[in-house]
Coordinates of C-alpha atoms in Angstrom, one line a residue:
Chain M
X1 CA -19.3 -21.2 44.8
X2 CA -15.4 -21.1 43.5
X3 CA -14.0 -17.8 43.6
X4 CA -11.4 -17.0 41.2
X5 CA -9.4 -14.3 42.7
X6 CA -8.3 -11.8 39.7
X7 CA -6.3 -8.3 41.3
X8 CA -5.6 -7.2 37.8
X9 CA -6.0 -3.6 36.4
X10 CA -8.5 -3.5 33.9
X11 CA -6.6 -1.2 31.5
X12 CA -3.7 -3.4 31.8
X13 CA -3.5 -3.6 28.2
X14 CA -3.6 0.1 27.6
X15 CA -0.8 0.5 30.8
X16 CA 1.5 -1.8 28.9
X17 CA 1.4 -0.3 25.5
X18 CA 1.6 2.9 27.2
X19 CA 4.6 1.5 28.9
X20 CA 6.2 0.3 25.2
X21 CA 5.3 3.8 24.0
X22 CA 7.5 5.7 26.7
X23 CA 10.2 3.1 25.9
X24 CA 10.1 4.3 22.4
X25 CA 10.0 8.2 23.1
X26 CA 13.3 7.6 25.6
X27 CA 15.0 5.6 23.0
X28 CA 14.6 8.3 20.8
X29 CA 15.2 11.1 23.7
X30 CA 11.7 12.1 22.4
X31 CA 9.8 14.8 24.6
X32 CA 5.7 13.8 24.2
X33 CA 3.2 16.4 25.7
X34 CA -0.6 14.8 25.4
X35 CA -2.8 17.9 25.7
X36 CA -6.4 18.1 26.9
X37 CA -9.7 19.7 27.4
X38 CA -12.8 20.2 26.7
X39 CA -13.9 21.0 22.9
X40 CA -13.0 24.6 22.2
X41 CA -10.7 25.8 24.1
X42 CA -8.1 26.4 22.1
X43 CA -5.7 23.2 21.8
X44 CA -5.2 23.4 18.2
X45 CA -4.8 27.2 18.1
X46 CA -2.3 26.9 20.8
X47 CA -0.4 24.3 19.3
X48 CA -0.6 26.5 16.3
X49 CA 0.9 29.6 18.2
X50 CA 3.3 27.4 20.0
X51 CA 4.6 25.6 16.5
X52 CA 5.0 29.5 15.0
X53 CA 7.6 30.2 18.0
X54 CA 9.6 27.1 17.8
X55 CA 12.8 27.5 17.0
X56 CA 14.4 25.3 13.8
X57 CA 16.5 23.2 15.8
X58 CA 13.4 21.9 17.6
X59 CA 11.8 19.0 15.2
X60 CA 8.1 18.6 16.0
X61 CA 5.4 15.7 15.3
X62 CA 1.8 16.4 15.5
X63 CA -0.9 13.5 16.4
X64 CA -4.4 14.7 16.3
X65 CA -7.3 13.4 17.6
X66 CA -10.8 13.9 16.5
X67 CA -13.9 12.6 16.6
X68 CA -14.4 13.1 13.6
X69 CA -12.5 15.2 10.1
X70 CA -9.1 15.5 9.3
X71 CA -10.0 20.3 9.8
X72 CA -7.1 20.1 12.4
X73 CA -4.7 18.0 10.8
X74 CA -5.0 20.1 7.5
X75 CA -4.7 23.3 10.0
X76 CA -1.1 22.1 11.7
X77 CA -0.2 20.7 7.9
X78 CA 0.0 24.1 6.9
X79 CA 3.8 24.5 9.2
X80 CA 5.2 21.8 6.9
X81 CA 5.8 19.2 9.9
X82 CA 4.8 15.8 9.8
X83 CA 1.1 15.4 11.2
X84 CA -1.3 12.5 11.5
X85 CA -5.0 12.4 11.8
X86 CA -6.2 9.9 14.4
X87 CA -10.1 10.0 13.6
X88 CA -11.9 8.3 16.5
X89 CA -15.2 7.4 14.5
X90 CA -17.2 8.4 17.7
X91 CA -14.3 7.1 20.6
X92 CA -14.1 9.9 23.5
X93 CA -10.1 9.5 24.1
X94 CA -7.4 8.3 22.5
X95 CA -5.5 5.1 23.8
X96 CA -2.4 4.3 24.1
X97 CA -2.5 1.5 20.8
X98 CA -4.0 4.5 18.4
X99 CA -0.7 6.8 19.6
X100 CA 1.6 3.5 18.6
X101 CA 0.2 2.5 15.4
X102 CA 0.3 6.3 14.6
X103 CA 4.2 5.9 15.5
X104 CA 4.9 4.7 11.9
X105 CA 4.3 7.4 10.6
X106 CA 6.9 9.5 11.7
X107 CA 10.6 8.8 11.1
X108 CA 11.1 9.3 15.0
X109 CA 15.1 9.9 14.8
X110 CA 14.2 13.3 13.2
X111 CA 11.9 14.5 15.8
X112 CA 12.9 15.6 19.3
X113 CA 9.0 16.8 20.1
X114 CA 5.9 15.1 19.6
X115 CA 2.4 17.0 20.8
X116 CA -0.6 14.7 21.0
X117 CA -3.6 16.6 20.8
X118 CA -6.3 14.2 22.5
X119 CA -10.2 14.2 21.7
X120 CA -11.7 17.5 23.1
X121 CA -13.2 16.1 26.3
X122 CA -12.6 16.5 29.8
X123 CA -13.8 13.1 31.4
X124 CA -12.1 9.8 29.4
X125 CA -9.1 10.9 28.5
X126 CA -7.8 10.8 32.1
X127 CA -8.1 7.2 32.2
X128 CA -5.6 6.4 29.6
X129 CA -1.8 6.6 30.0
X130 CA -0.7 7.4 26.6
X131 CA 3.0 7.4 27.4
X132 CA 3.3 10.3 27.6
X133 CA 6.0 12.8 29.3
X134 CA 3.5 15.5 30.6
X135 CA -0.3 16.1 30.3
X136 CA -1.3 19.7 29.5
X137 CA -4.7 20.2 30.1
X138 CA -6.5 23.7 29.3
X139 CA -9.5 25.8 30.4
X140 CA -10.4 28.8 28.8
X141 CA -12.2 32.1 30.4
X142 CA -15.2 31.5 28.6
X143 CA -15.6 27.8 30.6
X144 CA -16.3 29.0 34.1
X145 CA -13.4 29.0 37.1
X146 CA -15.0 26.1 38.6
X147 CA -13.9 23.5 35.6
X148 CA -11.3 21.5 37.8
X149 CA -14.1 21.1 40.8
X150 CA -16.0 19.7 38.3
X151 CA -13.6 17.3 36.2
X152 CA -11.0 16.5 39.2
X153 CA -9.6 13.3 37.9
X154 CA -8.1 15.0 34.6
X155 CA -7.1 17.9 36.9
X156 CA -5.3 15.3 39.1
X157 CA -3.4 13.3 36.4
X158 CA -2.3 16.2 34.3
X159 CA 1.3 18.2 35.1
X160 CA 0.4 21.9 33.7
X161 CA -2.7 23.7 33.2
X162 CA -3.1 26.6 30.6
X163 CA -5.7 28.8 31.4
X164 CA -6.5 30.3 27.7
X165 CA -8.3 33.6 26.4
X166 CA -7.3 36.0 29.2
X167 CA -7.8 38.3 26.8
X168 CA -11.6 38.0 27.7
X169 CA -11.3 38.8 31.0
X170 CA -13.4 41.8 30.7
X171 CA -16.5 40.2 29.5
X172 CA -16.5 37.1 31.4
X173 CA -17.2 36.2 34.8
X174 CA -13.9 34.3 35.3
X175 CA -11.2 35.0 38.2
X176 CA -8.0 33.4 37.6
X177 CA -7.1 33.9 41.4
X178 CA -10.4 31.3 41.6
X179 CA -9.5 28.8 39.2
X180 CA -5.6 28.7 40.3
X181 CA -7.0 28.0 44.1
X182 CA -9.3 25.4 42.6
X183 CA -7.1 23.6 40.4
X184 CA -4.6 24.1 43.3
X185 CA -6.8 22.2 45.1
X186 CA -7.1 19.4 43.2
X187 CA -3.1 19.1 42.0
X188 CA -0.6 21.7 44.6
X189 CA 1.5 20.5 42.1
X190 CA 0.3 22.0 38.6
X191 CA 2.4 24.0 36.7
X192 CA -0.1 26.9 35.4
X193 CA 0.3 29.4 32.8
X194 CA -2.0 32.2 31.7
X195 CA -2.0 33.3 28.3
X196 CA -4.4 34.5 25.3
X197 CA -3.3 32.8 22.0
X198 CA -5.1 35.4 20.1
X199 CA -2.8 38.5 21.7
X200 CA 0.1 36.6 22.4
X201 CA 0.0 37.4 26.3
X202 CA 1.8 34.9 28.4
X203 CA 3.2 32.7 25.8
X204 CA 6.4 33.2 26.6
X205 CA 6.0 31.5 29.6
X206 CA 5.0 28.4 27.7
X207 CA 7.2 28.6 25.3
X208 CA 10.0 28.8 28.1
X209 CA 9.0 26.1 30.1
X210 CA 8.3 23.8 26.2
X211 CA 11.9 24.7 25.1
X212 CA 13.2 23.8 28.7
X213 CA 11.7 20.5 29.0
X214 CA 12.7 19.1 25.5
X215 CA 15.7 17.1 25.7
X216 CA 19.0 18.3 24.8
Chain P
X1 CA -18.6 7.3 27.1
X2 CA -15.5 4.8 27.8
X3 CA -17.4 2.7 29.9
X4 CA -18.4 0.4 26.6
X5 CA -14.6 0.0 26.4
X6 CA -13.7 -0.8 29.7
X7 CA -16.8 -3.5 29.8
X8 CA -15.3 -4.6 26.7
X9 CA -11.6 -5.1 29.0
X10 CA -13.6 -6.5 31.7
X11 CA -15.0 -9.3 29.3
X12 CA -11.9 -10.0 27.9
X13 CA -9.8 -10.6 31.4
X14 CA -12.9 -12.8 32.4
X15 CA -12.3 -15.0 28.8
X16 CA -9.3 -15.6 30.0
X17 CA -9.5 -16.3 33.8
X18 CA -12.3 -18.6 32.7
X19 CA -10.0 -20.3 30.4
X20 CA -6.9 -20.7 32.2
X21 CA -9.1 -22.0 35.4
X22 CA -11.0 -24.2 33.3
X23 CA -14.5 -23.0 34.5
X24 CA -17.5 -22.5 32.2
X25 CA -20.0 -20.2 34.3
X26 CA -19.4 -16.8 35.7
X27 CA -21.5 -15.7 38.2
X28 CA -20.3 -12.9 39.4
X29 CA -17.3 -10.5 38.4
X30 CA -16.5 -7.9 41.3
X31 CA -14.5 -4.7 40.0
X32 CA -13.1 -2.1 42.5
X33 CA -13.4 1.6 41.0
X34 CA -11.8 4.2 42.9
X35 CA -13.4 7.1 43.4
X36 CA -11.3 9.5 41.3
X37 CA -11.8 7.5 38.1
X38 CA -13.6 8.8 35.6
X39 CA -16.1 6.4 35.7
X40 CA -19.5 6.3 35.7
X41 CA -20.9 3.0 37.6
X42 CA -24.4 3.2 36.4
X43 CA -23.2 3.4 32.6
X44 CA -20.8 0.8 33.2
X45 CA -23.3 -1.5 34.6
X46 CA -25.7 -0.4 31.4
X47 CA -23.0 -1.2 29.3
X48 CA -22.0 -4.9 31.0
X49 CA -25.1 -5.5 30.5
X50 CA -25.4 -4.7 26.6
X51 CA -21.8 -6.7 25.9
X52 CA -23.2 -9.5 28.0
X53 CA -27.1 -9.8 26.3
X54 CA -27.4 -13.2 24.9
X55 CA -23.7 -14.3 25.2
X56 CA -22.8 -17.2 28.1
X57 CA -22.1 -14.0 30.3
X58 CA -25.7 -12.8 30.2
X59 CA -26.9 -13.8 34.0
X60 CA -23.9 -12.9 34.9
X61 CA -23.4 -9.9 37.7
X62 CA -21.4 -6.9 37.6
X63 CA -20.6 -5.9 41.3
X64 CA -18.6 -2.9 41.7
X65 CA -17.2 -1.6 44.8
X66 CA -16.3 2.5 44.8
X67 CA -12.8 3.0 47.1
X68 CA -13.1 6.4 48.7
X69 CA -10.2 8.6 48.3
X70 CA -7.7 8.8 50.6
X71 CA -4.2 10.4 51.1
X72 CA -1.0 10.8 52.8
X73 CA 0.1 14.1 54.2
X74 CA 3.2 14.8 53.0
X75 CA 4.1 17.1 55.6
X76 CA 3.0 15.1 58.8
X77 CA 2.0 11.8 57.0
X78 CA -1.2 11.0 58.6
X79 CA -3.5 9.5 56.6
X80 CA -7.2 11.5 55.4
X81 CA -10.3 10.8 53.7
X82 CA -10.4 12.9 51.0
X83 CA -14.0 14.5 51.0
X84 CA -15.7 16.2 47.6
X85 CA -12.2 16.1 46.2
X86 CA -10.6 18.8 48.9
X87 CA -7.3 17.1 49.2
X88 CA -6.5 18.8 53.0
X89 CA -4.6 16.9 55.9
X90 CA -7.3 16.1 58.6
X91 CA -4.6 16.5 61.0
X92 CA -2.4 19.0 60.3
X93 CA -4.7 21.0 57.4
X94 CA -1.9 20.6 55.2
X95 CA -2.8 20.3 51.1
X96 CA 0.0 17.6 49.6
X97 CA -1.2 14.8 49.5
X98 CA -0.3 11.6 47.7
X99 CA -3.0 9.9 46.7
X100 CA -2.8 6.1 48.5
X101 CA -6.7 5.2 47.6
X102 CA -9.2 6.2 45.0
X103 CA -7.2 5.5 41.5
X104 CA -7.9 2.1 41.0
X105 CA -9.7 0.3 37.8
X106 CA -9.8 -3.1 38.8
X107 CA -10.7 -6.7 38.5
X108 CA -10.6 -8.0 42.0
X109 CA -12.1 -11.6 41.7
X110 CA -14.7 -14.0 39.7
X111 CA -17.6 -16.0 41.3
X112 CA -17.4 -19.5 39.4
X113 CA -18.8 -22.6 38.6

């Protein structure tokens, strides 16, 4: 029987629109965070405590991905910054086309920061190079310490980790010496941060190590 | 569940193998998934099968191959299987590694006729 040999990636197409994408954000000295996790853990109130602390000089687009409703756009709306609402109609991730027709939305010469916020989910997204300069993923201290044994690959690909609601500490069983070792494990080369959007704790951090990595 | 879009990629490369090698039956269409994708085989194979019901795909075969992880020490660069996702050093216990195995999503080859 003829064999055809192949040796291609199957998310080629996603790889090269992903590749046009990061052209696009270095023609326009654009810094692009893609955040992640799984649903509830606070991406959208963190992008909402992180977009109260920018300073003016910092131009920022929003993309937000849902499975379904526009509740998140219409939250981030509310800091008068341009926003758009990808709305997956049942789709687990976004991919790299969605974050390019989204593109023309913005006028990209007037922004210098654009945050993705991907589907809450901690599997699919992984998979798919957005273009992206950094993936942030998050786990919060109501998920368990053991999230990045479970879900390596996203642990893997991403760049920082935020572990969120420190503030709940007390009432959890969570140890943030365990989930540092295990997401250590997975990635030595995380950046993590530990901060409760609801007290403010540790956001600092973040929002030194944002302000440091958008391009001057 | 993005295995329905990644059978949908798979059917698309094999479109157009088929037609740039000027075959009309494919028998068998072996992927390589490394073992750090996020991908579950079982669901893929459900969903190759779904895409593929009463198209000229549908006795068609999805084989897919895992590739265990492996890595290279970045300390003493010998080369370890990395088991249940504990990325140590066999040799030398160290924990960077770079990841030489185990992120692939691929198309490796077509049985024709």
């Amino acid at each position: 029987m003829p064999v055809v040999t192949v040796e291609r990636k199957i998310l080629k197409k996603n790889d090269e629109i992903a590749r046009e994408n990061r052209k696009t954000f270095n023609d326009h000295a654009l810094f692009t965070v893609n955040m992640l996790s799984s649903p509830g853990s606070g991406k959208t109130t963190l992008l909402e405590k992180t977009l109260s602390r920018l300073p003016d000089e910092v131009k920022c687009a929003v993309i937000e991905g849902d499975v379904q409703t526009d509740n998140d756009a219409r939250r981030i709306a509310k800091f008068n910054i341009p926003v758009v609402q990808i709305v997956t109609n049942g789709g687990c991730h976004l991919e790299a086309k969605l974050i390019q027709d989204a593109l023309d939305n913005f006028d990209l010469v007037n922004v210098n920061l654009l945050i993705i916020e991907n589907v809450g989910n901690l599997v699919c997204p992984a998979n798919y190079d957005l273009g992206e300069d950094k993936k942030v993923v998050l786990v919060s201290t109501t998920e368990g310490d053991d999230k990045p044994l479970k879900y390596p690959p996203i642990f893997r690909v991403s760049d920082v980790l935020v572990v969120n609601k420190i503030d709940l500490l007390p009432y959890v069983d969570f140890s943030l010496e365990q989930v540092r070792k295990n997401a250590l494990q997975i990635n030595p080369d995380l950046e993590i941060f530990e901060i409760s959007c609801r007290t403010g704790e540790g956001l600092k951090n973040w929002m030194t190590w944002l302000r440091s990595a958008i391009r001057k | 569940m993005h295995e329905m879009s990644i059978a949908q990629s798979i059917i698309s490369i094999v479109d157009e193998t088929l037609e740039r090698e000027q075959y009309q039956v494919l028998r068998e269409v072996v992927v390589e998934i490394g073992e750090l994708v996020a991908v579950v085989p079982e669901s893929l194979e459900f969903c190759y099968k779904a895409i593929t019901e009463k198209t000229k795909y549908q006795d068609s075969k999805l084989i897919i191959n895992i590739l265990p992880l492996m890595g290279r020490c970045r300390n003493c660069d010998a080369m370890s299987q990395v088991e249940r996702f504990n990325f140590v050093c066999q040799k030398c216990q160290g924990r960077d590694l770079d990841i030489i195995q185990g992120q692939e999503l691929n198309i490796s080859h077509l049985e024709v006729d």
